[in-house]
Short mmCIF file of C-alpha atoms and ligand atoms in Angstrom, two decimals:
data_model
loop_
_atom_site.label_atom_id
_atom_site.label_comp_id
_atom_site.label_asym_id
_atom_site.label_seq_id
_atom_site.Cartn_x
_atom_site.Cartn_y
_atom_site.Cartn_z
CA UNK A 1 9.00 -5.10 13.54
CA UNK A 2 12.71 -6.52 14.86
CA UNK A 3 15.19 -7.71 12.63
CA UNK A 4 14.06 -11.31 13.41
CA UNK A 5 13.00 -13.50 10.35
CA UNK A 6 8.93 -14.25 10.53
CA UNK A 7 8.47 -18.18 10.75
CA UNK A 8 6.07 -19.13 8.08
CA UNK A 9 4.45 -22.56 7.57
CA UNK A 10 3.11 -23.99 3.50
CA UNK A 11 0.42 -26.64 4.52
CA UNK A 12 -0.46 -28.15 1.15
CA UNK A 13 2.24 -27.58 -0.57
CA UNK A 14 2.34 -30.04 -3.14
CA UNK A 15 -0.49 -28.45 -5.07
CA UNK A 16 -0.12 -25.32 -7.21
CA UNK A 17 -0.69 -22.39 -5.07
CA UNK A 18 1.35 -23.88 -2.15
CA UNK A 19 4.28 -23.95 -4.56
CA UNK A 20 3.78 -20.67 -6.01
CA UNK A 21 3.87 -19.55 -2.44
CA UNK A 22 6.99 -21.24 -1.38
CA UNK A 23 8.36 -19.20 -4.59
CA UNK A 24 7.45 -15.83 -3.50
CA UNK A 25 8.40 -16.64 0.14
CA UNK A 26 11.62 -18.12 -0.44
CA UNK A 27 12.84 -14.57 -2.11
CA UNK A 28 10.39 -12.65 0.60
CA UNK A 29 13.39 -10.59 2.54
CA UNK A 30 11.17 -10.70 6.45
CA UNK A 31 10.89 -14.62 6.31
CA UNK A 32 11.82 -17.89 6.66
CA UNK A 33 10.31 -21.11 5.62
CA UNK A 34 10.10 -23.17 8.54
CA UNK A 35 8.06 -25.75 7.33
CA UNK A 36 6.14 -27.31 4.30
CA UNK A 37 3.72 -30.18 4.19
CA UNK A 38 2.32 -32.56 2.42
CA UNK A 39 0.14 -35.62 3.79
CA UNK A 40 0.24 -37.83 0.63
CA UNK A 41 4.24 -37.31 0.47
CA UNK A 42 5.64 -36.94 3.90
CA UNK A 43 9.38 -37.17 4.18
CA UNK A 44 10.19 -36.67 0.28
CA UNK A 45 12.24 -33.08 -0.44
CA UNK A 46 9.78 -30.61 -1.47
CA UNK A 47 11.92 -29.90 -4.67
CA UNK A 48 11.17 -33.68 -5.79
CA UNK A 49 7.67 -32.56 -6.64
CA UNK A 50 8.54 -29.14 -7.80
CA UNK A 51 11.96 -29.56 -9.25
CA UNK A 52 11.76 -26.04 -10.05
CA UNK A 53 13.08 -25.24 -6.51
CA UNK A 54 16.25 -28.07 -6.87
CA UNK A 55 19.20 -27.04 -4.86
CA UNK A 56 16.88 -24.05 -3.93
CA UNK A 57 14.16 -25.53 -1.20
CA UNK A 58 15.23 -29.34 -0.66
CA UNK A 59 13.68 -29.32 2.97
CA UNK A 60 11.49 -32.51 3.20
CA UNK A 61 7.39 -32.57 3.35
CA UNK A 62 6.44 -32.95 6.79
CA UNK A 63 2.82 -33.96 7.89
CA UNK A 64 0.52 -31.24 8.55
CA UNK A 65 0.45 -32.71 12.17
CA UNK A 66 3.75 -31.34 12.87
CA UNK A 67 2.82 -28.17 12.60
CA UNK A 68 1.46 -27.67 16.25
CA UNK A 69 5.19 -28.49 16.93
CA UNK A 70 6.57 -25.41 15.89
CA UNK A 71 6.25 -22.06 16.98
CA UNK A 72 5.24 -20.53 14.18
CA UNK A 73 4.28 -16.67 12.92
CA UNK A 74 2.21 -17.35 10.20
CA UNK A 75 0.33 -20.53 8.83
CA UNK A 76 -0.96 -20.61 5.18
CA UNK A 77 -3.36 -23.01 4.44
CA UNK A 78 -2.95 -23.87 0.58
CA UNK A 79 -5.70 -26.48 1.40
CA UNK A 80 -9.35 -27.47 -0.61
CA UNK A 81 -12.22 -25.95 0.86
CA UNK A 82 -13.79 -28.55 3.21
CA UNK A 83 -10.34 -29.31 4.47
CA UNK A 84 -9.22 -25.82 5.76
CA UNK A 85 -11.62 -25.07 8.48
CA UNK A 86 -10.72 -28.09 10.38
CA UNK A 87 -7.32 -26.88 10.64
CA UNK A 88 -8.48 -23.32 11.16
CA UNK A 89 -10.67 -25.03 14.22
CA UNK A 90 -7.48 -26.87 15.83
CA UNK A 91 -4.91 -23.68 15.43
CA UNK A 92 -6.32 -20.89 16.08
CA UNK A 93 -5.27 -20.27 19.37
CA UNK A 94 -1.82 -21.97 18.52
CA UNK A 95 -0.61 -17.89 18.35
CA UNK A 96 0.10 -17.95 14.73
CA UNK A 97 -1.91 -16.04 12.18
CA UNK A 98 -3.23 -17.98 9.72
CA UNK A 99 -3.99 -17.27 5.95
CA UNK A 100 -6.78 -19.17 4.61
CA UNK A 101 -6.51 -19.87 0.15
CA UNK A 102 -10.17 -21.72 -0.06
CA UNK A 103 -13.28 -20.41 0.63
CA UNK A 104 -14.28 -21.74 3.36
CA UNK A 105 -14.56 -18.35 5.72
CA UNK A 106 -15.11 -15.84 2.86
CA UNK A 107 -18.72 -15.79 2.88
CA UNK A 108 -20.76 -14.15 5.48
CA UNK A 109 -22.52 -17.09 7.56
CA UNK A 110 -22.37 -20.79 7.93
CA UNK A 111 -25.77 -20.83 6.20
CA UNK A 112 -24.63 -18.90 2.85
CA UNK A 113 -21.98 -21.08 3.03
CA UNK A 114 -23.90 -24.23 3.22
CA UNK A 115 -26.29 -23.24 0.70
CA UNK A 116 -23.69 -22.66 -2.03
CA UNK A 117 -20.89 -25.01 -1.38
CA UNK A 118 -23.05 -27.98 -0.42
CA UNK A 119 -21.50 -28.58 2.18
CA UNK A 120 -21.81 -28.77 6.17
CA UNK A 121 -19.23 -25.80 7.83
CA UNK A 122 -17.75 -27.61 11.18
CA UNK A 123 -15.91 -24.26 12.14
CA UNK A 124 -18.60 -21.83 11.86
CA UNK A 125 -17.33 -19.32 14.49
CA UNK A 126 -14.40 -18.21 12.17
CA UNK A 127 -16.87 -16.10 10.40
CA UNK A 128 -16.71 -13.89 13.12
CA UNK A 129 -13.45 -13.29 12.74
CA UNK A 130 -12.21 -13.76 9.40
CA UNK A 131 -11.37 -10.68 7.49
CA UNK A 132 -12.02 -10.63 3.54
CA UNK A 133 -8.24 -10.81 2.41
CA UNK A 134 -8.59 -8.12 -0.28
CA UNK A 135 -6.05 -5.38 0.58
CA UNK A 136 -7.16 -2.85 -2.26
CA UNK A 137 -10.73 -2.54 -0.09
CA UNK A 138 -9.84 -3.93 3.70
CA UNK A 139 -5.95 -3.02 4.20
CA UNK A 140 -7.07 -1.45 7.78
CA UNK A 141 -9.23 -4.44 9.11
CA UNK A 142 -6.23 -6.94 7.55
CA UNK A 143 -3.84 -4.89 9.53
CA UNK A 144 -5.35 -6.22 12.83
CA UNK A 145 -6.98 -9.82 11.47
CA UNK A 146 -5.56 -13.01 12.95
CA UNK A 147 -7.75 -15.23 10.29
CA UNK A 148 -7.63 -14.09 7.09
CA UNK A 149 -10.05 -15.81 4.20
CA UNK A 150 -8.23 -14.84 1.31
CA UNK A 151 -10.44 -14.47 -1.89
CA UNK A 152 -10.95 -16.29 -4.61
CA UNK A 153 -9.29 -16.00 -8.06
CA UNK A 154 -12.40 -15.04 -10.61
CA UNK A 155 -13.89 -12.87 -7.25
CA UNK A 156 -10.50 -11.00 -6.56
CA UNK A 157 -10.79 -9.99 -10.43
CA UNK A 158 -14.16 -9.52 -10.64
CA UNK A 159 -14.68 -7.52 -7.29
CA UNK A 160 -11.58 -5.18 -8.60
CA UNK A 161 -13.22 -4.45 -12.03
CA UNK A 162 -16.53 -2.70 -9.96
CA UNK A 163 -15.75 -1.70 -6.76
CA UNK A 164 -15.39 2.01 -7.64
CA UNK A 165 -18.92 1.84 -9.21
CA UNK A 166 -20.30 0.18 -6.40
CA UNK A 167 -18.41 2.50 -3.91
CA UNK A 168 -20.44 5.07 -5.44
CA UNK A 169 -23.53 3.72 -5.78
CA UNK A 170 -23.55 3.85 -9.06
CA UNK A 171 -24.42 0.90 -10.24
CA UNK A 172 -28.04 -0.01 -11.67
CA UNK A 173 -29.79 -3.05 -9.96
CA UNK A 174 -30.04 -6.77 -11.91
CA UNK A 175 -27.29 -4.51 -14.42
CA UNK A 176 -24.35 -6.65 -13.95
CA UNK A 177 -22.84 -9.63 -16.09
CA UNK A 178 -19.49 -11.03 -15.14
CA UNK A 179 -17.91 -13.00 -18.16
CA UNK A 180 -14.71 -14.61 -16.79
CA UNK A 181 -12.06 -16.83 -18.13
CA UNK A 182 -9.65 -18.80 -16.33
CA UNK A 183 -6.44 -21.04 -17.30
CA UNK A 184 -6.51 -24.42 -15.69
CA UNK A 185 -4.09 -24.18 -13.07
CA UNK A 186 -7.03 -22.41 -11.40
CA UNK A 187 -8.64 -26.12 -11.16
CA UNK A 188 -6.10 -27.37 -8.71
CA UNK A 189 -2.72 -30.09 -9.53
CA UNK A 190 -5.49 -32.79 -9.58
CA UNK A 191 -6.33 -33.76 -13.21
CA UNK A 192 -9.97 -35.30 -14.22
CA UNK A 193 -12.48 -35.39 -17.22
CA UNK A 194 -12.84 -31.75 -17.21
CA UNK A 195 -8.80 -30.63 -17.59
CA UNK A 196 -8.01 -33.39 -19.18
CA UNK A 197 -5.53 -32.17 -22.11
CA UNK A 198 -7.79 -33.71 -24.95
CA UNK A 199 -10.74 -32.10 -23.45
CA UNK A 200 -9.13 -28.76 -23.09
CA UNK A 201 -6.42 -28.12 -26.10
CA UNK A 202 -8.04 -26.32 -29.02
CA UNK A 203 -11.48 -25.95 -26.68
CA UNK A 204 -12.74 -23.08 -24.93
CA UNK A 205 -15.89 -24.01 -22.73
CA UNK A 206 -18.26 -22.59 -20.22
CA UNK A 207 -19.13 -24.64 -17.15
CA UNK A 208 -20.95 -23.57 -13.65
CA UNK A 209 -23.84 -21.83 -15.12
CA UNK A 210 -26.08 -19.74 -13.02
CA UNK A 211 -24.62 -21.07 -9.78
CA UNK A 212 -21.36 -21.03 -9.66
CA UNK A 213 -19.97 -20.59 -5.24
CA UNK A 214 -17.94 -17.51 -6.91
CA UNK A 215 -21.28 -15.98 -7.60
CA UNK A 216 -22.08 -14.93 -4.22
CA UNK A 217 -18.66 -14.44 -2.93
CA UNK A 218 -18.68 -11.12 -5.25
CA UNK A 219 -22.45 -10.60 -4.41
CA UNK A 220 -21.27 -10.09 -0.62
CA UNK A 221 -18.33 -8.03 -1.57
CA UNK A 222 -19.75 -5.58 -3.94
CA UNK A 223 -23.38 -5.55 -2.13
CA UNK A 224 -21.33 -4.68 1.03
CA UNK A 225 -19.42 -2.45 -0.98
CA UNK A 226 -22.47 -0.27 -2.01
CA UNK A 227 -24.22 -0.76 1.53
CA UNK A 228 -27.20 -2.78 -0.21
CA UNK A 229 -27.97 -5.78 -2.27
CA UNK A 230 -25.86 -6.67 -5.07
CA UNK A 231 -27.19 -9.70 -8.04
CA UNK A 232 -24.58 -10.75 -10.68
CA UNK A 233 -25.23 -12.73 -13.35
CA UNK A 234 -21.39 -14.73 -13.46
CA UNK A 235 -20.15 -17.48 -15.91
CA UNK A 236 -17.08 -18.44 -15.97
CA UNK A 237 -14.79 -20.29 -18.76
CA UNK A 238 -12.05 -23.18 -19.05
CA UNK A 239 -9.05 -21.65 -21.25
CA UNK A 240 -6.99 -24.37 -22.85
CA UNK A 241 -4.08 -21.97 -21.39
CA UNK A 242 -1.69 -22.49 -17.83
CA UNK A 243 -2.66 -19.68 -15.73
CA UNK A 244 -4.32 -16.34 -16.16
CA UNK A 245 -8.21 -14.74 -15.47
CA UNK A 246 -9.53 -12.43 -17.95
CA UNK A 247 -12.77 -10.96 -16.63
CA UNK A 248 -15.23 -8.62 -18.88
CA UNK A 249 -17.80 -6.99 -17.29
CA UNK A 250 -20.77 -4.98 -17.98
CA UNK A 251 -23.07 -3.16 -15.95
CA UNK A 252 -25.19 0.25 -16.33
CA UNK A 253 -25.12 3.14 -14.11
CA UNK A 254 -27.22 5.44 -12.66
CA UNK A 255 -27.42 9.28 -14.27
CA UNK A 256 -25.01 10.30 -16.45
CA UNK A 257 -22.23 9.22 -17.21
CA UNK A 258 -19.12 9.07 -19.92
CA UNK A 259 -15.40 7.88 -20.61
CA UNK A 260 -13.34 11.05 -18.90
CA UNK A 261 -15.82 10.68 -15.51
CA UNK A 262 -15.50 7.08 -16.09
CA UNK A 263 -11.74 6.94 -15.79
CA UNK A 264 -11.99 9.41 -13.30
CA UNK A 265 -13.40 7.63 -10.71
CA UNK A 266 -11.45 4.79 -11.30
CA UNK A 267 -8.22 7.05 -10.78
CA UNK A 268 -9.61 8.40 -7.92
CA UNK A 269 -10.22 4.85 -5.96
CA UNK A 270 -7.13 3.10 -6.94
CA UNK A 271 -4.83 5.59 -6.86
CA UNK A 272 -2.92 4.54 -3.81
CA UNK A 273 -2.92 1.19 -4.74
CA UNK A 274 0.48 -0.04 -6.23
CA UNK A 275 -0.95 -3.45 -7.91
CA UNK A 276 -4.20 -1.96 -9.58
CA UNK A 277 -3.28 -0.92 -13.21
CA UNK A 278 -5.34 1.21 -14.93
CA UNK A 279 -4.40 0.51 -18.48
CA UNK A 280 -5.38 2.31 -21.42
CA UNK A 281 -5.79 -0.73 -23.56
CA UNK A 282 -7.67 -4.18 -23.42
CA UNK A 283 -5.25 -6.24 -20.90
CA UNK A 284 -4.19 -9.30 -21.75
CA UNK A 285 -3.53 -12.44 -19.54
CA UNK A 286 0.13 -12.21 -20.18
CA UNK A 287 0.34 -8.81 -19.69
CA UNK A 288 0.27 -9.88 -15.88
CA UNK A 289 1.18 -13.45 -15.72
CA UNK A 290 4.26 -14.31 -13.43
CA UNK A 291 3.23 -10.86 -10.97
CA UNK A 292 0.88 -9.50 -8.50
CA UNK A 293 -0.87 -7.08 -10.76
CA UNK A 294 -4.77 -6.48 -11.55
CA UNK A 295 -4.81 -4.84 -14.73
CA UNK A 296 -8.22 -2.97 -15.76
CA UNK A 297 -9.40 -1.20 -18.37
CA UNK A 298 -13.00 0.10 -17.92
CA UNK A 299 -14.76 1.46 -21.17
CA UNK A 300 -17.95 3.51 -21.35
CA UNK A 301 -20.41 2.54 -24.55
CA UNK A 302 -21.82 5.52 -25.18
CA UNK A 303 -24.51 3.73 -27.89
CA UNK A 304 -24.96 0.58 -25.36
CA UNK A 305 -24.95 3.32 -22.32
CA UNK A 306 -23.31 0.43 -21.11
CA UNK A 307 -19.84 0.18 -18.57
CA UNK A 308 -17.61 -2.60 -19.72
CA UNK A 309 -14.47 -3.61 -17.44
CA UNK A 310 -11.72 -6.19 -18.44
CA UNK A 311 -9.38 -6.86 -15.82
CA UNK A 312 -7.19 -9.50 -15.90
CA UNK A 313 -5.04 -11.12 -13.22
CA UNK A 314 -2.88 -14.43 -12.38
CA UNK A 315 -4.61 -16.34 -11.02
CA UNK A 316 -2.37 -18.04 -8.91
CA UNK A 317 -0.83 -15.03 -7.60
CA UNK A 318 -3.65 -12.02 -7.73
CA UNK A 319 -5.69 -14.63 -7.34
CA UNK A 320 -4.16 -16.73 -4.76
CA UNK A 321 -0.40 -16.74 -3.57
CA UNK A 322 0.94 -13.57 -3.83
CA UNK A 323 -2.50 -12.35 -2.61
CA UNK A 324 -1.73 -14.21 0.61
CA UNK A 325 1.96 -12.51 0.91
CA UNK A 326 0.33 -9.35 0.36
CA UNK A 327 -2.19 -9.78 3.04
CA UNK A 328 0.82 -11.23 5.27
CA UNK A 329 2.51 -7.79 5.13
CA UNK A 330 -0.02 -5.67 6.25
CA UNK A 331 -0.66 -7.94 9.23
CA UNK A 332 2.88 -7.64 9.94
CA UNK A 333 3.24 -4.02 9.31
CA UNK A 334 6.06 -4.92 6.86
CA UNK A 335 5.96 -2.85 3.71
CA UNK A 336 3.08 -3.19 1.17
CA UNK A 337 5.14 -4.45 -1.61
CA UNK A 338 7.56 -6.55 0.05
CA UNK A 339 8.37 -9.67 -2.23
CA UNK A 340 5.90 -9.13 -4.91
CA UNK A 341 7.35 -6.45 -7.54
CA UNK A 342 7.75 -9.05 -9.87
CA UNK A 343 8.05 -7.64 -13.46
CA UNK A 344 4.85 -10.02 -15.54
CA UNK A 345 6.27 -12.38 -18.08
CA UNK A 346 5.91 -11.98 -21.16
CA UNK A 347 5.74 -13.51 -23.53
N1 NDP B 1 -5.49 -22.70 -8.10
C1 NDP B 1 -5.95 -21.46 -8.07
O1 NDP B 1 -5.84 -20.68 -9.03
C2 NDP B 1 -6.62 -20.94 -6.83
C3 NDP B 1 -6.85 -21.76 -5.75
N2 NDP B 1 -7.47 -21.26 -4.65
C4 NDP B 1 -7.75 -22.12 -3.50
O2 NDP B 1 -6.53 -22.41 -2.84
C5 NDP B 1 -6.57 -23.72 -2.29
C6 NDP B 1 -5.40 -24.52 -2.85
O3 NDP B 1 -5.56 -24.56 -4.27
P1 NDP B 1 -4.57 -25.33 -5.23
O4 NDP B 1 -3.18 -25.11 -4.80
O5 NDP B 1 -4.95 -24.99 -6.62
O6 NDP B 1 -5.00 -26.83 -4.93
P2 NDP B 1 -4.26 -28.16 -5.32
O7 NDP B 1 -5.30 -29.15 -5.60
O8 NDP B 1 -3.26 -27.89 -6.38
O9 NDP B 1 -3.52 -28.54 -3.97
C7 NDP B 1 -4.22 -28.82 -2.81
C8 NDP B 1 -3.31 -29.32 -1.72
O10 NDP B 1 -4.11 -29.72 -0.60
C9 NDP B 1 -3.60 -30.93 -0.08
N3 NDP B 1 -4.72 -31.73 0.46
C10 NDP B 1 -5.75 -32.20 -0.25
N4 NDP B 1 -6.61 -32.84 0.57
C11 NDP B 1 -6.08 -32.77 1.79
C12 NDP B 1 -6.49 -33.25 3.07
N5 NDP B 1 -7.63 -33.92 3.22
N6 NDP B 1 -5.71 -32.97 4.15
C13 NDP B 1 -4.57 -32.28 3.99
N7 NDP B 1 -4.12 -31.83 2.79
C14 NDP B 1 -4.88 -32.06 1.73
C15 NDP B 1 -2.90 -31.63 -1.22
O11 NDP B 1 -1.72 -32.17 -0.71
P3 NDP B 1 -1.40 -33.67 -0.42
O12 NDP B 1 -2.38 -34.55 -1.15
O13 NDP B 1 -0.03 -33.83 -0.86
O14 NDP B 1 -1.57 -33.73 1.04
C16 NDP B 1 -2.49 -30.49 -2.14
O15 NDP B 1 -1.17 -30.14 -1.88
C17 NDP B 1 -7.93 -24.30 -2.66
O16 NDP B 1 -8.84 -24.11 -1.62
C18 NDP B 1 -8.32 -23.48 -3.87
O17 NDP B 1 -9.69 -23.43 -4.03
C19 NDP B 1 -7.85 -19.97 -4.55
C20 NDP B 1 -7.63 -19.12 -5.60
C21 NDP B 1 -7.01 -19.55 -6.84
C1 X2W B 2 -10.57 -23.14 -13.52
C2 X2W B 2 -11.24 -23.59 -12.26
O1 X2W B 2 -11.69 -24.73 -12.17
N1 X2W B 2 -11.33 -22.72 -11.28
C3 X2W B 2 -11.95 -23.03 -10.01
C4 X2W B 2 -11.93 -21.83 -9.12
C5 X2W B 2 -10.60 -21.52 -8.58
C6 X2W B 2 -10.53 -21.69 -7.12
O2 X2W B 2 -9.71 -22.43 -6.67
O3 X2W B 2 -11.41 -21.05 -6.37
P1 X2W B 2 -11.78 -21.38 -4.85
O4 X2W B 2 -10.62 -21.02 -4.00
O5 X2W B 2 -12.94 -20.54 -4.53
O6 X2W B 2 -12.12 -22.82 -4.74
C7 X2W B 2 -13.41 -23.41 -10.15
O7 X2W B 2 -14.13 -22.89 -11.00
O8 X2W B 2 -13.86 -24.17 -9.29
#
């Protein structure tokens, strides 16, 4: 890499992981923000919808149209899915990479992707070439991806929680039940019934039973994983809280198996990875909130003969933004931690 500044582009900003990017970029030491956008407020200063960044990021919105204008490094789409793959279609040969936050090329085919989205795909040659934006499991193929689909927030967590059992094999067939919590800025800056604040303070609820589209995002990945089918049985949880995912899982293994081995081979497959913690306590959702840390704690029942893994991440970092910068850096060989060793905040 030169000395030169990479040009970066926010499409979508005005939502919440658009702005949580802008944050992390804005102190990111390689880049520079060249443009942010924003089709419902086109020419206001970005830091009238997020005063957070007054006197810090004043540039105005510009249309997502404008972004063919500018020669650009990188393009992150902070977009709904639906809406990304159109713009994936129309720049992808513009000579930027482009970093994908919805799901619309993290599943393996057009037709998975119909099936559980319910929705038609009008891009479906970017499967081909998206890469799965996790860098714990695909740092090598992200090094070389000009498309990455960067996962989703209850996946990232729940893919990090068993991927070491799955590496192995280990993992017994039907076994595995995904319990997973989220805070409600995972629901996007758009309130309805469901996030409404009388609906949510002082309530704790379950919702996308038995099918929700997260399911077989972290079927694919862990079935890949362990080179065969994978079936997960995954709910997931409104919390009446801001931000945070707090994931318990459970599984059983095959043979033998017990706490020191346990921890073992979780030691073993994270240990070159800077934002897996292994923790020796239950985490809690502030115990990462504010960073790029995924936090997990796996626990062997020796009367259940049962694995349990908590993990717990931010969702709009882990689980979105900082996700994305991390994924940016090892496209652009910068340094794995560049702009994301952010102490969590707590309390
Ligand atoms: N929130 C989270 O925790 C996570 C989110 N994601 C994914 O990241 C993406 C962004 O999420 P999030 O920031 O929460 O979403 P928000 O709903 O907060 O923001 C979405 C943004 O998309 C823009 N937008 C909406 N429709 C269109 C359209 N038709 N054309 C152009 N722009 C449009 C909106 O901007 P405007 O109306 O101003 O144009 C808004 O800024 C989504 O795909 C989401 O699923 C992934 C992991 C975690
Ligand atoms: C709390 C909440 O509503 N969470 C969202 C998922 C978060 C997300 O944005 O995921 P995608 O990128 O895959 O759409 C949901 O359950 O739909």
């Amino acid at each position: 890499m030169s000395n030169t500044k990479l040009k970066v582009a926010i499409v979508g900003a005005s939502g919440f992981t658009g702005s949580e990017l802008a944050r992390l970029l804005l102190n990111h030491p390689t880049v520079e923000i060249s443009m942010i956008t924003s089709e419902s407020h086109v020419g206001k200063p970005f830091s009238d919808l997020h005063p957070q960044f007054f006197d810090r990021l004043d540039i105005p919105l510009a249309s997502a149209e404008e972004v063919s204008k500018q020669s650009l490094d990188v393009i992150f789409l902070a977009l709904p899915h639906g809406v990304s793959m159109d713009f994936v279609s129309k720049w992808k040969d513009s000579g930027a990479k482009i970093i994908d936050l919805s799901g619309d090329f993290r599943l393996s085919s057009k037709e998975v992707y119909e099936e559980w989205y319910q929705k038609k795909h009008t891009y479906p040659e970017g499967f081909e070439s998206a890469v799965y934006g996790l860098p714990e499991l695909f740092a090598e193929k992200i090094k070389s991806a000009k498309l990455i689909a960067n996962p989703g927030c209850y996946p990232t967590a729940s893919i990090l929680s068993l991927a070491p059992l799955f590496a192995k094999k280990l993992i017994q067939e039907d076994s595995v039940v995904i319990d997973a919590k989220s805070g409600l800025t995972g629901a996007g800056i758009k309130a309805n019934a469901t996030t409404h604040f009388s609906n949510v303070n002082e309530n704790f609820k379950a919702y996308g039973i038995a099918g929700h589209r997260h399911t077989i995002e972290i079927e694919e990945q862990l079935g890949s994983l362990a080179g065969s089918e994978a079936i997960v049985q995954f709910t997931p949880h409104l919390l009446p809280v801001d931000r945070g995912i707090l994931v318990t899982a459970y599984a059983k293994v095959k043979g033998a198996m017990d706490q020191d081995s346990l921890t073992k081979i979780y030691r073993e497959f994270y240990q070159d990875k800077p934002f897996v913690r292994l923790r020796n306590q239950a985490p809690g959702i502030k115990d990462v909130r504010g960073s790029h840390y995924c936090d997990v704690f796996p626990v062997w029942d020796q009367r259940t003969k049962r694995v349990i893994v908590i993990s717990a991440i931010d969702n709009l970092l882990k689980g979105a933004a900082s996700q994305a910068v991390h994924n940016m850096n090892l496209m652009f060989d910068l340094p794995e931690s560049e702009g994301l060793t952010q102490i969590p905040l707590k309390p």
